[in-house]
């Protein structure tokens, strides 16, 4: 099991930027696929970005493609989500998740989760 701790959430105006970070501990971080999910009130938790352990392969949902960038630093056991051109519909709780292989959008297939960090985008 890996312990994940998110940080960097907050409130921002439409068009603004935020950078989320997730620190990992307890397992070989560099061998894990890392992902960012988000869950808005009344909606399903969705995967918005993922990155393989080499960083070569990334995934973005259509809703964030071109605006969000996922990156990782295996030396520091951290993964980041750079969010630009934020929209009110990006408002959600954002969660970091980890698995040895990419599990897609099925949250039940991801077994390591952080506690979440809240992002609020005002119009």
mmCIF file of C-alpha atoms in Angstrom:
data_model
loop_
_atom_site.group_PDB
_atom_site.id
_atom_site.type_symbol
_atom_site.label_atom_id
_atom_site.label_comp_id
_atom_site.label_asym_id
_atom_site.label_seq_id
_atom_site.Cartn_x
_atom_site.Cartn_y
_atom_site.Cartn_z
ATOM 1 C CA UNK A 1 0.000 0.000 0.000
ATOM 2 C CA UNK A 2 1.130 3.530 -0.658
ATOM 3 C CA UNK A 3 0.131 6.578 1.346
ATOM 4 C CA UNK A 4 -0.833 9.616 -0.711
ATOM 5 C CA UNK A 5 -1.195 13.208 0.441
ATOM 6 C CA UNK A 6 -2.537 15.937 -1.828
ATOM 7 C CA UNK A 7 -1.939 19.655 -1.508
ATOM 8 C CA UNK A 8 -2.362 22.811 -3.533
ATOM 9 C CA UNK A 9 -6.118 23.147 -3.795
ATOM 10 C CA UNK A 10 -7.900 26.429 -3.263
ATOM 11 C CA UNK A 11 -10.150 29.038 -4.783
ATOM 12 C CA UNK A 12 -9.390 30.780 -8.041
ATOM 13 C CA UNK A 13 -11.224 32.874 -10.567
ATOM 14 C CA UNK A 14 -12.214 31.626 -13.988
ATOM 15 C CA UNK A 15 -9.181 31.593 -16.257
ATOM 16 C CA UNK A 16 -6.764 31.215 -13.382
ATOM 17 C CA UNK A 17 -4.275 28.476 -12.575
ATOM 18 C CA UNK A 18 -3.532 26.083 -9.742
ATOM 19 C CA UNK A 19 -0.912 23.434 -9.210
ATOM 20 C CA UNK A 20 -1.831 20.342 -7.253
ATOM 21 C CA UNK A 21 0.792 18.103 -5.705
ATOM 22 C CA UNK A 22 0.623 14.576 -4.363
ATOM 23 C CA UNK A 23 3.327 13.171 -2.122
ATOM 24 C CA UNK A 24 3.673 9.397 -1.888
ATOM 25 C CA UNK A 25 5.177 7.230 0.820
ATOM 26 C CA UNK A 26 5.341 3.550 1.702
ATOM 27 C CA UNK A 27 5.938 1.834 -1.628
ATOM 28 C CA UNK A 28 8.261 2.080 -4.585
ATOM 29 C CA UNK A 29 6.760 5.188 -6.118
ATOM 30 C CA UNK A 30 8.666 4.970 -9.346
ATOM 31 C CA UNK A 31 6.929 1.716 -10.308
ATOM 32 C CA UNK A 32 3.419 3.066 -9.904
ATOM 33 C CA UNK A 33 1.013 4.577 -12.386
ATOM 34 C CA UNK A 34 -0.257 7.790 -10.833
ATOM 35 C CA UNK A 35 -3.579 9.426 -11.587
ATOM 36 C CA UNK A 36 -5.669 12.426 -10.673
ATOM 37 C CA UNK A 37 -9.397 11.974 -10.241
ATOM 38 C CA UNK A 38 -11.989 14.580 -9.439
ATOM 39 C CA UNK A 39 -15.477 14.453 -8.025
ATOM 40 C CA UNK A 40 -17.946 17.285 -8.208
ATOM 41 C CA UNK A 41 -21.031 17.372 -5.973
ATOM 42 C CA UNK A 42 -23.619 14.910 -7.219
ATOM 43 C CA UNK A 43 -21.335 13.487 -9.882
ATOM 44 C CA UNK A 44 -19.265 10.358 -10.334
ATOM 45 C CA UNK A 45 -15.557 10.427 -9.615
ATOM 46 C CA UNK A 46 -13.715 10.661 -12.911
ATOM 47 C CA UNK A 47 -10.119 10.228 -13.944
ATOM 48 C CA UNK A 48 -8.820 13.456 -15.474
ATOM 49 C CA UNK A 49 -5.139 12.576 -15.912
ATOM 50 C CA UNK A 50 -2.721 9.705 -15.454
ATOM 51 C CA UNK A 51 0.974 9.117 -15.988
ATOM 52 C CA UNK A 52 3.063 5.972 -16.235
ATOM 53 C CA UNK A 53 6.065 5.442 -14.008
ATOM 54 C CA UNK A 54 8.482 6.478 -16.758
ATOM 55 C CA UNK A 55 6.461 9.578 -17.493
ATOM 56 C CA UNK A 56 6.467 8.693 -21.176
ATOM 57 C CA UNK A 57 2.765 7.920 -21.417
ATOM 58 C CA UNK A 58 0.032 10.215 -20.178
ATOM 59 C CA UNK A 59 -3.750 10.214 -20.315
ATOM 60 C CA UNK A 60 -6.092 13.200 -20.178
ATOM 61 C CA UNK A 61 -9.848 13.290 -20.225
ATOM 62 C CA UNK A 62 -11.376 15.320 -23.019
ATOM 63 C CA UNK A 63 -12.646 17.847 -20.506
ATOM 64 C CA UNK A 64 -9.138 18.876 -19.422
ATOM 65 C CA UNK A 65 -6.992 18.087 -22.451
ATOM 66 C CA UNK A 66 -4.901 21.077 -23.448
ATOM 67 C CA UNK A 67 -5.434 22.831 -20.117
ATOM 68 C CA UNK A 68 -4.071 20.392 -17.514
ATOM 69 C CA UNK A 69 -0.618 18.831 -17.391
ATOM 70 C CA UNK A 70 0.369 15.877 -15.234
ATOM 71 C CA UNK A 71 3.992 15.341 -14.306
ATOM 72 C CA UNK A 72 5.996 13.358 -11.786
ATOM 73 C CA UNK A 73 9.306 13.508 -9.992
ATOM 74 C CA UNK A 74 10.337 9.988 -9.036
ATOM 75 C CA UNK A 75 13.299 11.265 -7.035
ATOM 76 C CA UNK A 76 10.924 13.233 -4.800
ATOM 77 C CA UNK A 77 8.030 10.743 -4.852
ATOM 78 C CA UNK A 78 5.646 13.401 -6.066
ATOM 79 C CA UNK A 79 3.164 13.867 -8.861
ATOM 80 C CA UNK A 80 1.754 17.208 -9.935
ATOM 81 C CA UNK A 81 -1.260 18.453 -11.812
ATOM 82 C CA UNK A 82 -0.792 21.857 -13.409
ATOM 83 C CA UNK A 83 -4.232 23.308 -14.119
ATOM 84 C CA UNK A 84 -4.540 26.303 -16.411
ATOM 85 C CA UNK A 85 -7.465 28.181 -17.942
ATOM 86 C CA UNK A 86 -9.655 26.931 -15.139
ATOM 87 C CA UNK A 87 -13.411 26.935 -15.602
ATOM 88 C CA UNK A 88 -16.236 26.832 -13.064
ATOM 89 C CA UNK A 89 -16.961 23.274 -14.190
ATOM 90 C CA UNK A 90 -13.504 22.270 -12.918
ATOM 91 C CA UNK A 91 -14.785 22.861 -9.388
ATOM 92 C CA UNK A 92 -14.456 19.558 -7.532
ATOM 93 C CA UNK A 93 -12.554 17.605 -4.948
ATOM 94 C CA UNK A 94 -9.370 16.327 -6.563
ATOM 95 C CA UNK A 95 -7.861 13.003 -5.549
ATOM 96 C CA UNK A 96 -4.538 11.379 -6.208
ATOM 97 C CA UNK A 97 -4.562 7.638 -6.890
ATOM 98 C CA UNK A 98 -1.937 4.962 -7.524
ATOM 99 C CA UNK A 99 -1.774 1.470 -8.972
ATOM 100 C CA UNK A 100 0.922 -0.757 -10.469
ATOM 101 C CA UNK A 101 -0.873 -0.465 -13.816
ATOM 102 C CA UNK A 102 -3.368 1.929 -15.369
ATOM 103 C CA UNK A 103 -6.940 1.079 -14.343
ATOM 104 C CA UNK A 104 -8.946 3.527 -16.392
ATOM 105 C CA UNK A 105 -11.924 5.404 -15.063
ATOM 106 C CA UNK A 106 -13.149 2.656 -12.740
ATOM 107 C CA UNK A 107 -12.491 4.064 -9.283
ATOM 108 C CA UNK A 108 -12.989 0.631 -7.680
ATOM 109 C CA UNK A 109 -9.919 -0.617 -9.527
ATOM 110 C CA UNK A 110 -7.657 1.963 -7.885
ATOM 111 C CA UNK A 111 -6.746 0.931 -4.357
ATOM 112 C CA UNK A 112 -4.516 3.720 -3.083
ATOM 113 C CA UNK A 113 -6.108 7.130 -2.590
ATOM 114 C CA UNK A 114 -5.275 10.417 -0.990
ATOM 115 C CA UNK A 115 -7.713 12.336 1.171
ATOM 116 C CA UNK A 116 -8.487 14.863 -1.554
ATOM 117 C CA UNK A 117 -8.034 18.583 -2.004
ATOM 118 C CA UNK A 118 -10.768 21.016 -2.937
ATOM 119 C CA UNK A 119 -10.648 23.230 -6.004
ATOM 120 C CA UNK A 120 -13.197 25.993 -6.459
ATOM 121 C CA UNK A 121 -13.344 28.083 -9.623
ATOM 122 C CA UNK A 122 -15.571 31.141 -9.541
ATOM 123 C CA UNK A 123 -16.988 32.867 -12.581
#
